[in-house]
Short mmCIF file of C-alpha atoms and ligand atoms in Angstrom, two decimals:
data_model
loop_
_atom_site.label_atom_id
_atom_site.label_comp_id
_atom_site.label_asym_id
_atom_site.label_seq_id
_atom_site.Cartn_x
_atom_site.Cartn_y
_atom_site.Cartn_z
CA MET E 25 -0.72 16.75 14.83
CA THR E 26 -1.44 16.39 11.16
CA LYS E 27 0.67 13.74 9.51
CA LYS E 28 1.74 13.98 5.91
CA LYS E 29 -0.34 11.88 3.58
CA LEU E 30 1.23 9.10 1.51
CA ILE E 31 0.42 8.52 -2.14
CA ALA E 32 1.87 5.22 -3.31
CA GLY E 33 1.66 3.94 -6.86
CA ASN E 34 1.35 0.20 -7.34
CA TRP E 35 2.54 -0.53 -10.85
CA LYS E 36 1.59 -4.21 -10.52
CA MET E 37 3.09 -6.23 -13.42
CA ASN E 38 3.48 -3.28 -15.77
CA GLY E 39 6.35 -1.31 -17.23
CA ASN E 40 9.54 -1.73 -19.20
CA LEU E 41 12.91 0.01 -19.12
CA ALA E 42 11.89 2.73 -21.56
CA SER E 43 8.43 3.49 -20.14
CA ASN E 44 9.71 3.40 -16.52
CA ASP E 45 12.37 5.95 -17.42
CA ALA E 46 9.84 8.37 -18.87
CA LEU E 47 7.29 7.82 -16.08
CA VAL E 48 9.68 8.23 -13.15
CA ARG E 49 11.33 11.30 -14.62
CA ALA E 50 7.95 12.92 -15.22
CA ILE E 51 6.71 12.12 -11.70
CA ALA E 52 9.90 13.32 -10.00
CA LYS E 53 9.90 16.53 -12.01
CA GLY E 54 6.19 17.20 -11.61
CA MET E 55 5.97 16.51 -7.88
CA GLY E 56 8.84 18.83 -6.91
CA ASP E 57 8.56 19.47 -3.18
CA ALA E 58 5.22 17.73 -2.79
CA ALA E 59 3.26 18.32 0.42
CA CYS E 60 2.82 14.56 0.83
CA HIS E 61 5.08 11.51 0.72
CA VAL E 62 5.14 9.85 -2.70
CA ALA E 63 6.31 6.35 -3.55
CA VAL E 64 6.22 3.98 -6.50
CA CYS E 65 6.04 0.22 -5.87
CA VAL E 66 7.65 -1.34 -8.91
CA PRO E 67 8.26 -4.88 -10.19
CA ALA E 68 11.40 -6.32 -8.57
CA PRO E 69 13.58 -6.38 -11.72
CA TYR E 70 13.17 -2.61 -12.01
CA LEU E 71 14.09 -1.68 -8.44
CA ALA E 72 17.68 -0.87 -9.38
CA GLN E 73 16.61 1.20 -12.36
CA VAL E 74 14.08 3.22 -10.40
CA GLN E 75 16.46 3.60 -7.46
CA MET E 76 18.89 5.35 -9.82
CA LEU E 77 16.20 7.44 -11.51
CA ARG E 78 14.84 8.72 -8.21
CA ALA E 79 18.24 9.66 -6.75
CA GLY E 80 18.23 13.23 -5.49
CA THR E 81 14.43 13.52 -5.64
CA GLN E 82 11.68 13.21 -3.02
CA LEU E 83 10.23 10.13 -4.70
CA GLU E 84 10.48 6.99 -2.57
CA LEU E 85 10.79 3.39 -3.69
CA GLY E 86 8.59 0.44 -2.85
CA ALA E 87 8.35 -3.27 -3.63
CA GLN E 88 5.14 -5.22 -4.25
CA ASP E 89 5.85 -8.21 -2.04
CA VAL E 90 8.50 -9.65 0.29
CA SER E 91 9.41 -13.12 1.50
CA THR E 92 8.57 -14.29 4.99
CA HIS E 93 12.06 -15.85 5.09
CA GLU E 94 15.39 -14.15 5.74
CA GLN E 95 17.45 -16.24 3.29
CA GLY E 96 18.01 -19.75 2.06
CA ALA E 97 16.47 -22.36 -0.21
CA TYR E 98 13.33 -20.49 -1.27
CA THR E 99 13.51 -20.37 -5.06
CA GLY E 100 11.99 -17.26 -6.55
CA GLU E 101 11.60 -15.43 -3.26
CA ILE E 102 13.08 -12.02 -2.45
CA SER E 103 14.09 -11.17 1.11
CA ALA E 104 13.52 -7.90 2.91
CA SER E 105 17.27 -7.37 3.34
CA MET E 106 17.74 -7.71 -0.44
CA LEU E 107 15.06 -5.07 -0.99
CA LYS E 108 16.72 -2.86 1.57
CA GLU E 109 19.97 -2.95 -0.41
CA PHE E 110 18.12 -1.33 -3.30
CA GLY E 111 16.83 1.59 -1.29
CA VAL E 112 13.36 0.16 -0.78
CA ARG E 113 11.37 2.11 1.82
CA TYR E 114 7.99 0.35 1.52
CA ALA E 115 6.79 -3.15 0.66
CA ILE E 116 3.19 -3.95 -0.16
CA VAL E 117 2.08 -7.11 1.65
CA GLY E 118 -1.18 -9.01 1.37
CA HIS E 119 -2.44 -7.34 -1.76
CA SER E 120 -5.73 -8.97 -2.71
CA GLU E 121 -4.18 -10.19 -5.96
CA ARG E 122 -1.62 -12.14 -3.92
CA ARG E 123 -4.27 -13.41 -1.53
CA GLN E 124 -6.49 -14.44 -4.45
CA TYR E 125 -4.04 -15.79 -7.04
CA HIS E 126 -1.21 -16.97 -4.81
CA GLY E 127 -3.19 -18.30 -1.88
CA GLU E 128 -1.68 -16.00 0.73
CA ALA E 129 -3.36 -16.52 4.08
CA ASP E 130 -3.72 -13.94 6.84
CA ALA E 131 -0.90 -15.55 8.83
CA THR E 132 1.48 -15.39 5.84
CA VAL E 133 0.67 -11.73 5.30
CA ALA E 134 1.38 -11.08 8.97
CA GLU E 135 4.78 -12.84 8.69
CA LYS E 136 5.62 -10.78 5.61
CA ALA E 137 4.87 -7.57 7.50
CA LYS E 138 7.13 -8.81 10.29
CA ALA E 139 9.98 -9.64 7.88
CA ALA E 140 9.75 -6.18 6.32
CA LEU E 141 9.77 -4.42 9.68
CA ALA E 142 12.78 -6.43 10.83
CA ALA E 143 14.75 -5.09 7.87
CA GLY E 144 13.63 -1.51 8.42
CA ILE E 145 11.11 -1.51 5.57
CA THR E 146 7.60 -0.18 6.13
CA PRO E 147 5.00 -2.77 5.12
CA ILE E 148 1.89 -1.47 3.39
CA VAL E 149 -0.57 -4.05 4.67
CA CYS E 150 -3.58 -4.49 2.40
CA VAL E 151 -6.98 -5.54 3.69
CA GLY E 152 -10.35 -5.57 1.99
CA GLU E 153 -13.51 -7.51 1.33
CA THR E 154 -14.79 -9.05 -1.89
CA LEU E 155 -18.11 -8.03 -3.41
CA ALA E 156 -19.74 -11.23 -2.14
CA GLU E 157 -18.48 -10.53 1.38
CA ARG E 158 -19.78 -6.95 1.27
CA GLU E 159 -23.16 -8.06 0.01
CA ALA E 160 -23.33 -10.67 2.76
CA GLY E 161 -22.74 -7.92 5.33
CA LYS E 162 -19.32 -9.31 6.23
CA THR E 163 -17.09 -6.33 5.45
CA GLU E 164 -16.30 -5.53 9.08
CA GLU E 165 -15.69 -9.14 10.01
CA VAL E 166 -13.33 -9.73 7.08
CA VAL E 167 -11.16 -6.62 7.39
CA LYS E 168 -10.92 -7.02 11.16
CA ARG E 169 -9.85 -10.65 10.81
CA GLN E 170 -7.17 -9.70 8.24
CA MET E 171 -5.96 -6.84 10.44
CA ALA E 172 -6.00 -8.89 13.64
CA ALA E 173 -3.51 -11.40 12.23
CA VAL E 174 -1.03 -8.61 11.49
CA ILE E 175 -1.54 -6.99 14.90
CA HIS E 176 -1.08 -10.33 16.65
CA ALA E 177 2.22 -11.12 14.87
CA ASN E 178 3.75 -7.67 15.21
CA GLY E 179 3.09 -6.56 18.77
CA HIS E 180 4.31 -3.09 19.65
CA CYS E 181 5.86 -2.63 16.16
CA ILE E 182 2.34 -2.25 14.79
CA SER E 183 2.60 1.55 14.96
CA GLU E 184 5.30 1.34 12.24
CA ILE E 185 3.06 -0.12 9.55
CA VAL E 186 0.98 1.51 6.84
CA VAL E 187 -2.46 0.01 6.20
CA ALA E 188 -4.27 0.08 2.87
CA TYR E 189 -8.00 -0.55 2.74
CA GLU E 190 -8.66 -1.92 -0.72
CA PRO E 191 -12.16 -3.23 -1.30
CA VAL E 192 -11.60 -5.98 -3.88
CA TRP E 193 -14.70 -4.96 -5.84
CA ALA E 194 -13.22 -1.50 -6.40
CA ILE E 195 -9.83 -2.64 -7.72
CA GLY E 196 -9.39 -2.07 -11.43
CA THR E 197 -13.13 -1.89 -11.91
CA GLY E 198 -13.66 1.86 -12.08
CA ARG E 199 -16.12 1.32 -9.24
CA THR E 200 -14.74 3.37 -6.35
CA ALA E 201 -15.98 3.12 -2.80
CA THR E 202 -17.78 6.33 -1.92
CA PRO E 203 -15.85 8.56 0.47
CA GLU E 204 -18.40 7.64 3.16
CA GLN E 205 -18.08 3.89 2.56
CA ALA E 206 -14.29 4.14 2.71
CA GLN E 207 -14.31 6.39 5.79
CA GLN E 208 -16.56 3.94 7.63
CA VAL E 209 -14.06 1.08 7.19
CA HIS E 210 -11.06 3.33 7.88
CA ALA E 211 -12.64 4.42 11.15
CA LEU E 212 -13.18 0.87 12.31
CA LEU E 213 -9.63 -0.11 11.36
CA ARG E 214 -8.38 2.93 13.28
CA ALA E 215 -10.38 1.85 16.32
CA GLN E 216 -9.00 -1.69 16.09
CA LEU E 217 -5.43 -0.36 15.86
CA LYS E 218 -6.06 2.02 18.73
CA ALA E 219 -6.81 -0.91 20.96
CA ALA E 220 -3.39 -2.34 20.01
CA THR E 221 -1.17 0.73 20.29
CA ALA E 222 -1.13 4.11 21.98
CA GLN E 223 0.67 5.39 18.87
CA VAL E 224 -2.27 4.90 16.56
CA GLU E 225 -2.08 8.44 15.21
CA ARG E 226 1.24 7.60 13.57
CA ILE E 227 -0.36 4.94 11.41
CA ARG E 228 -1.39 5.95 7.91
CA ILE E 229 -4.45 4.22 6.53
CA LEU E 230 -4.56 4.50 2.73
CA TYR E 231 -7.50 3.91 0.45
CA GLY E 232 -7.04 1.89 -2.75
CA GLY E 233 -9.44 0.90 -5.51
CA SER E 234 -9.99 2.93 -8.68
CA MET E 235 -8.60 6.09 -7.11
CA ASN E 236 -8.12 8.67 -9.84
CA ALA E 237 -7.62 12.36 -10.49
CA GLY E 238 -11.37 12.95 -10.32
CA ASN E 239 -12.23 11.22 -7.04
CA ALA E 240 -9.00 11.57 -5.04
CA ALA E 241 -9.75 14.91 -3.37
CA ALA E 242 -13.09 13.78 -1.92
CA LEU E 243 -11.61 10.52 -0.62
CA LEU E 244 -8.54 12.24 0.84
CA ALA E 245 -10.74 14.79 2.63
CA GLN E 246 -12.14 12.08 4.92
CA PRO E 247 -10.78 12.25 8.47
CA ASP E 248 -9.35 8.73 8.54
CA ILE E 249 -8.04 8.54 4.96
CA ASP E 250 -4.33 9.30 5.08
CA GLY E 251 -3.42 8.69 1.48
CA GLY E 252 -3.90 6.39 -1.46
CA LEU E 253 -2.59 3.18 -2.97
CA VAL E 254 -3.06 3.81 -6.65
CA GLY E 255 -2.99 1.17 -9.39
CA GLY E 256 -3.97 2.09 -12.93
CA ALA E 257 -3.76 5.86 -12.44
CA SER E 258 -0.17 5.58 -11.20
CA LEU E 259 0.97 4.46 -14.64
CA LYS E 260 0.18 7.84 -16.18
CA ALA E 261 2.28 10.71 -14.86
CA VAL E 262 -0.42 13.33 -15.45
CA ASP E 263 -3.03 11.39 -13.50
CA PHE E 264 -0.67 10.40 -10.70
CA LEU E 265 0.53 13.99 -10.32
CA GLN E 266 -3.07 15.21 -10.02
CA ILE E 267 -3.65 12.75 -7.18
CA ILE E 268 -0.43 13.93 -5.52
CA ALA E 269 -1.64 17.52 -5.86
CA ALA E 270 -4.98 16.57 -4.27
CA ALA E 271 -3.10 15.23 -1.24
P1 13P O 6 -6.63 0.39 -9.25
O1 13P O 6 -6.26 1.77 -8.80
O2 13P O 6 -6.14 0.08 -10.65
O3 13P O 6 -8.06 0.08 -9.03
O4 13P O 6 -5.79 -0.63 -8.32
C1 13P O 6 -5.83 -0.44 -6.96
C2 13P O 6 -4.83 -1.33 -6.34
O5 13P O 6 -4.97 -2.54 -6.34
C3 13P O 6 -3.64 -0.72 -5.75
O6 13P O 6 -2.90 -1.63 -5.02
#
């Protein structure tokens, strides 16, 4: 069984009403009946706008984070059920920028994945090592620890998640992991997930970190790379469409 790949754009904290309008229209038009799933993960204030723009197209909507809580006195937080009301299909959890700048621990990331799943949203769980960790030979240890927390908290639902391997040193740096480096980590994540679920083949493992029109095809050709989580290149329709075409 070959599963469809997923190309998800992570806009991060970029965009405005006018540029979103142009970008989403161009992506929706250019992708047509794409052979892969395509999503854009947009800043929360723009979910409603993009939900309307994507209506009637194959483009899916994603959020960049979700609260661990269902509702209540959590100022500034956004619950999974709120996201669901805006047609959100995916929520990124545990992006390295949230781990780094907002102190998100493995256990928090695992709870976020659980909250998303409970609302029928697919979490895109990000894992990845820093440059210092890679150079210290700790890549395997770090990604397995991050993944283990999510597996532990989510039990048999684990087959419903999407994983994104994003080496921190490759994010926004123009320094991509080689297809072989990425494949190596994807294979070990796949093995770890296999030990947790018989449905491992359902799980998409995306690569993220300076993916662009030039390197996407080689990365996506690897046996355990099931798509991409694309930052910078998802903000330009031409580039994003080339990555979609490569998938
Ligand atoms: P870049 O594609 O800009 O390196 O960002 C990757 C990323 O962090 C996607 O979540």
